[in-house]
Short mmCIF file of C-alpha atoms in Angstrom, two decimals:
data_model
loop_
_atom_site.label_atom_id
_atom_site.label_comp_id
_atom_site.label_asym_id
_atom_site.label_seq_id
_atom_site.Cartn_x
_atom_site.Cartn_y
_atom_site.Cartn_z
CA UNK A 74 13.63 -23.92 14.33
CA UNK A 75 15.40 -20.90 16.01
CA UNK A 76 13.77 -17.60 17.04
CA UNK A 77 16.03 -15.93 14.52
CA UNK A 78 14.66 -17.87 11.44
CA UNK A 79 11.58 -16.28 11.81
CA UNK A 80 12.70 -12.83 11.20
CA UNK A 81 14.41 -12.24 7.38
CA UNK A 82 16.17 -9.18 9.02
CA UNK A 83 17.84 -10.96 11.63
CA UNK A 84 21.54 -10.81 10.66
CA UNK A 85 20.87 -6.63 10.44
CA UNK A 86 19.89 -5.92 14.21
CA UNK A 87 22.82 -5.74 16.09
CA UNK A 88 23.69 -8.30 18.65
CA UNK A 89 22.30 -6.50 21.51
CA UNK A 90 19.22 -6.23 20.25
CA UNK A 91 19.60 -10.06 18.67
CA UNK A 92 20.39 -10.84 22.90
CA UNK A 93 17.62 -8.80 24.15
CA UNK A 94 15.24 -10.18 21.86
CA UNK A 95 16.31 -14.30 22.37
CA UNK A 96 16.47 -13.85 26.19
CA UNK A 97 12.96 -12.48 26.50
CA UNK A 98 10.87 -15.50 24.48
CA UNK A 99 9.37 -17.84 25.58
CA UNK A 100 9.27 -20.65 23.85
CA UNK A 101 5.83 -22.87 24.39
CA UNK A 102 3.11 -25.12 23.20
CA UNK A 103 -0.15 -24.97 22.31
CA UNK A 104 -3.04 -27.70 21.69
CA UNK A 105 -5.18 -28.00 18.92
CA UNK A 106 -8.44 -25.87 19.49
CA UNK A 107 -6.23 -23.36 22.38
CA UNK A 108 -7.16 -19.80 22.17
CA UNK A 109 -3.78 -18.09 22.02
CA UNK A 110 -5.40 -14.30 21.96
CA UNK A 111 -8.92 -13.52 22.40
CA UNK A 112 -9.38 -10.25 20.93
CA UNK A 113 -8.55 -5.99 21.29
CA UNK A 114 -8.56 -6.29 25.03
CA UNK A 115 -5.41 -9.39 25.02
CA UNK A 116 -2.11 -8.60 24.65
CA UNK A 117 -0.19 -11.57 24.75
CA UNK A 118 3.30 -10.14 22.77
CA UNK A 119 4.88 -11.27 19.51
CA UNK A 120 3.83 -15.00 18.14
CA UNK A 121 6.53 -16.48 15.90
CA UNK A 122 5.21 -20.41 14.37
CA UNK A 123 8.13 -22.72 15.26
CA UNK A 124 5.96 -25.47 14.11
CA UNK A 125 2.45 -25.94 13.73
CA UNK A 126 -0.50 -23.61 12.50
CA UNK A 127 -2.42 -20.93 14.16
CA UNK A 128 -5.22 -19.39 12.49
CA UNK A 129 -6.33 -15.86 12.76
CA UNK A 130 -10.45 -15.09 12.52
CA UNK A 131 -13.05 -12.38 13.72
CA UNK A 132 -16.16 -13.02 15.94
CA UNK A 133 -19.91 -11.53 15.52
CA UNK A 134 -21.67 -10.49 18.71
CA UNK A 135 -23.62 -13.70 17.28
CA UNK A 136 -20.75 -16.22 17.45
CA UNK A 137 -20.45 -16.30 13.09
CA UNK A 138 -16.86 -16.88 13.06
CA UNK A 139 -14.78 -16.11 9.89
CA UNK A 140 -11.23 -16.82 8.97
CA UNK A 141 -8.68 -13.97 8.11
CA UNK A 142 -5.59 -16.35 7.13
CA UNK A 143 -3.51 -18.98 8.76
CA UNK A 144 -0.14 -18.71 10.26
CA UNK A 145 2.48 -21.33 9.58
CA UNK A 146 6.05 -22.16 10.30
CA UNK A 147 8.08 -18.95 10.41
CA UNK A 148 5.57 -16.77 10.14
CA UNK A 149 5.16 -14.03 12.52
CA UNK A 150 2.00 -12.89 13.97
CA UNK A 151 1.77 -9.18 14.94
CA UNK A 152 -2.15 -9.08 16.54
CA UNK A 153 -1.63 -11.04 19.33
CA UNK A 154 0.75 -7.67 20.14
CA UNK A 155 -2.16 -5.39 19.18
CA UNK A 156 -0.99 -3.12 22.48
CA UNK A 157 1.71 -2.14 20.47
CA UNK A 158 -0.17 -0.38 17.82
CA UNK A 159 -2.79 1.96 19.13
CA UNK A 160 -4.27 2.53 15.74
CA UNK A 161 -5.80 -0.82 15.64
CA UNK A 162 -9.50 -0.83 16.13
CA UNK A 163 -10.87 -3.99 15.20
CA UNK A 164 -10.47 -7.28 17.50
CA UNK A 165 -8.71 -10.53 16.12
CA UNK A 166 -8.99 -13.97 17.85
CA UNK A 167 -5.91 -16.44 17.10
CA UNK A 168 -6.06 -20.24 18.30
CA UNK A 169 -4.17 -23.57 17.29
CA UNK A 170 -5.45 -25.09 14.40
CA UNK A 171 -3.08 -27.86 14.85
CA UNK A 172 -0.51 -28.94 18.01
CA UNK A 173 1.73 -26.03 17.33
CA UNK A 174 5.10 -24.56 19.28
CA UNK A 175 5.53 -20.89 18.99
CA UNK A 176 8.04 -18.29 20.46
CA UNK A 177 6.17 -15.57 22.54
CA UNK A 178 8.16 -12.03 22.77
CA UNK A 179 6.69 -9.89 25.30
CA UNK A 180 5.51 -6.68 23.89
CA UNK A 181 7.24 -4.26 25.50
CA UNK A 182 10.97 -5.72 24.93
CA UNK A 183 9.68 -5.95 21.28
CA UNK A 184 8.79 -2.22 20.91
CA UNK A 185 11.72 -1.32 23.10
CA UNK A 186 14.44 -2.85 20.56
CA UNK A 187 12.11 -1.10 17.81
CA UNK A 188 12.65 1.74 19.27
CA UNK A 189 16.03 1.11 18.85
CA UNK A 190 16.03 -0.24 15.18
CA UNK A 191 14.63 1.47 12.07
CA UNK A 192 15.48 -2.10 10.69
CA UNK A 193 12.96 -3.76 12.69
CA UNK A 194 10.45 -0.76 12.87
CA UNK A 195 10.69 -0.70 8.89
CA UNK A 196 10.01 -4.84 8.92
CA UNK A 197 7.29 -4.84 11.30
CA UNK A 198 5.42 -2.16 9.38
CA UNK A 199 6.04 -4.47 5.79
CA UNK A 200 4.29 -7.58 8.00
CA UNK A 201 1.43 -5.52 9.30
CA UNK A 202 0.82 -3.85 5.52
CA UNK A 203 0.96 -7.71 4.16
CA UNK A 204 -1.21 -8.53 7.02
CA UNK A 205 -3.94 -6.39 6.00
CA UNK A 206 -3.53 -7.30 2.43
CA UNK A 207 -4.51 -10.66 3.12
CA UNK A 208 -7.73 -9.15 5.40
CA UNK A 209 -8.51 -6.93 2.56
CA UNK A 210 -8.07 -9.59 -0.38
CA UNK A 211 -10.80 -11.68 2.12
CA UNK A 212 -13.04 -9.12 2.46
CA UNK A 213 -13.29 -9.06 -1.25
CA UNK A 214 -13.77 -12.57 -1.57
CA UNK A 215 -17.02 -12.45 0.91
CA UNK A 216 -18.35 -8.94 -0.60
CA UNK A 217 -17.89 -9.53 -4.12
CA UNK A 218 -17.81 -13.59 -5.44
CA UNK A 219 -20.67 -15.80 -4.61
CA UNK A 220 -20.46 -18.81 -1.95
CA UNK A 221 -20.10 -21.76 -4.46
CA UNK A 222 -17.11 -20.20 -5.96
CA UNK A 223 -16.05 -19.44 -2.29
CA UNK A 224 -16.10 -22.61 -0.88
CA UNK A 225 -14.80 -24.21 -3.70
CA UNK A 226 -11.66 -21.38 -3.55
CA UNK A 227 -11.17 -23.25 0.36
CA UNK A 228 -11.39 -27.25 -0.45
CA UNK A 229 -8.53 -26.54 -2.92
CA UNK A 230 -6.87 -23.86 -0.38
CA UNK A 231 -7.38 -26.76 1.97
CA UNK A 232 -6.25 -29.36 0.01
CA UNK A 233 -2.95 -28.04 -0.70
CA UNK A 234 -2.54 -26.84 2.96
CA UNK A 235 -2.91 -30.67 4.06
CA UNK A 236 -1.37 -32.36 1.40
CA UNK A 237 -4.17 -34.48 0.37
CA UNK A 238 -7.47 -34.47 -1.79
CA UNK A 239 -9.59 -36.20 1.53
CA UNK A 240 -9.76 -33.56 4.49
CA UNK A 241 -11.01 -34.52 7.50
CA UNK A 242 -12.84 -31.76 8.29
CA UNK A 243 -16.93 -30.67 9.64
CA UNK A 244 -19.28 -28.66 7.85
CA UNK A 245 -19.48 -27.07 10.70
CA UNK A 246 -15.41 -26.03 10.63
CA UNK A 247 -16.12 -25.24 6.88
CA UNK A 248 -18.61 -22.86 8.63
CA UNK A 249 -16.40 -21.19 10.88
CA UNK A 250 -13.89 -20.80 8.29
CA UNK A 251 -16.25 -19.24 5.67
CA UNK A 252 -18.76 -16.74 7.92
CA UNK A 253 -21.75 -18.87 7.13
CA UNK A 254 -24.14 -21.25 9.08
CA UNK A 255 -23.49 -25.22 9.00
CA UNK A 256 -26.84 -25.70 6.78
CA UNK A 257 -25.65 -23.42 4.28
CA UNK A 258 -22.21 -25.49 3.52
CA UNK A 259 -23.79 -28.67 3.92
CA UNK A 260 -26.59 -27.65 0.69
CA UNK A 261 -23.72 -26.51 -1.19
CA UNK A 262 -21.43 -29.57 -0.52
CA UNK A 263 -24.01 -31.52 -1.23
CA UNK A 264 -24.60 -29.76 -4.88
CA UNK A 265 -20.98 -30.04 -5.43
CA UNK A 266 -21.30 -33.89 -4.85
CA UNK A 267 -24.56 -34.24 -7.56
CA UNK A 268 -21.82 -32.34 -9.65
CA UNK A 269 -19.99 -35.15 -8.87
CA UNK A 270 -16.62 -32.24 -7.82
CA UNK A 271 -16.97 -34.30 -4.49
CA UNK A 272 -17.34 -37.11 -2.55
CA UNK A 273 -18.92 -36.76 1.07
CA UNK A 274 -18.55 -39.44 3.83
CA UNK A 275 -19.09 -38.69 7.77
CA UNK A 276 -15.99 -36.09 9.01
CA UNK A 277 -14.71 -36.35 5.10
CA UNK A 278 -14.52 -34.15 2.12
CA UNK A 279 -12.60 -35.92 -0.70
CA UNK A 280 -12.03 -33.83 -4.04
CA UNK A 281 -13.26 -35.81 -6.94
CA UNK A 282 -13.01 -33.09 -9.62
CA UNK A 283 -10.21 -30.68 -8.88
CA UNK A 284 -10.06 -28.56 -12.53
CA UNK A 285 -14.16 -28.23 -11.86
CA UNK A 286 -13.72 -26.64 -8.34
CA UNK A 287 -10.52 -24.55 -9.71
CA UNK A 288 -12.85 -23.12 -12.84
CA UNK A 289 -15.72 -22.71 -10.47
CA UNK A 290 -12.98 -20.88 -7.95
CA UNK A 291 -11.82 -18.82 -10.49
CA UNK A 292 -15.09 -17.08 -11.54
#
């Protein structure tokens, strides 16, 4: 994947800006687990997902993790820049989910050919509305639908990220992902498996019942 397939408006900035743009990234890799921005205070520039995925969450002053959304090829990440926007308030982590490469623009050669393009400014401000569609739509899922129908919403978000009805995934990760402690996925997998909508083994969640966990998802 190029740099420039990661930007729809790419064929509108002018050539310039397309050089100014392609000479500053960086193109580099990051491990499974890496922290690739820890927070308001890190301003690591522009991520664009060659290949891979990143995955975008919050942090208590307790350690309760909770996911935001997940960042895959082409997508464009716009937090780990947060130095760019001085309205932003609230702090974002972003690390590797999976072995991922990803173009890094510095910040300021970004916002100096934004400057320079209303094209650009216009299509950064669409990704940072969609952005915190997809934070909003999440905060409505914790504030306003119950946990079964939560984590039943993820296996089959899961599932269809991976390709496959067995993830190999923790209760603990489930955890992380959700906002909740270990013991309160592993009760609730556990019901879902005397529902017979899974199947547990050590490391494993396979999806027995897939219509069951998409009406219980769906309530």
């Amino acid at each position: 994947m190029q740099l420039s397939d990661g930007f729809l408006i790419w064929n509108k900035l002018t050539q310039d800006q397309q050089r100014q743009l392609s000479q500053a990234a960086v193109l580099r890799t990051a491990q499974q687990g890496e922290l690739l921005h820890a927070g308001q205070g890190d301003c690591q520039g522009l991520l664009v997902v060659a290949d891979g995925q990143l995955r975008a969450y919050i942090l208590s002053d307790q350690g309760r993790q909770i996911t935001l959304y997940r960042l895959f090829e082409r997508d464009v990440c716009l937090f780990s820049a947060s130095c760019m926007m001085q309205s932003i308030q609230f702090s974002i982590a972003i690390e590797a989910e999976k072995p991922t490469k990803l173009w890094v623009i510095p910040p300021d050669v970004y916002r100096q050919v934004m400057g320079q393009s209303a094209v650009l400014a216009n299509y950064t401000n669409d990704l940072m509305a969609s952005r915190f569609s997809e934070v909003m739509w999440r905060v409505e899922q914790i504030v306003f639908k119950s946990f079964d129908c939560r984590l039943a919403a993820f296996l089959l978000e899961e599932s269809e990220n991976e390709g496959t009805d067995k993830l190999t995934i923790t209760h603990e990760k489930i955890a992380n992902h959700l906002g909740t402690a270990r013991e309160v996925v592993t009760r609730m997998l556990r019901y879902f498996q005397q529902e017979q909508m899974v199947q547990l083994t050590r490391g494993t969640v396979l999806l027995t019942d897939r219509p069951a966990l998409i009406r219980l998802s769906r309530q």
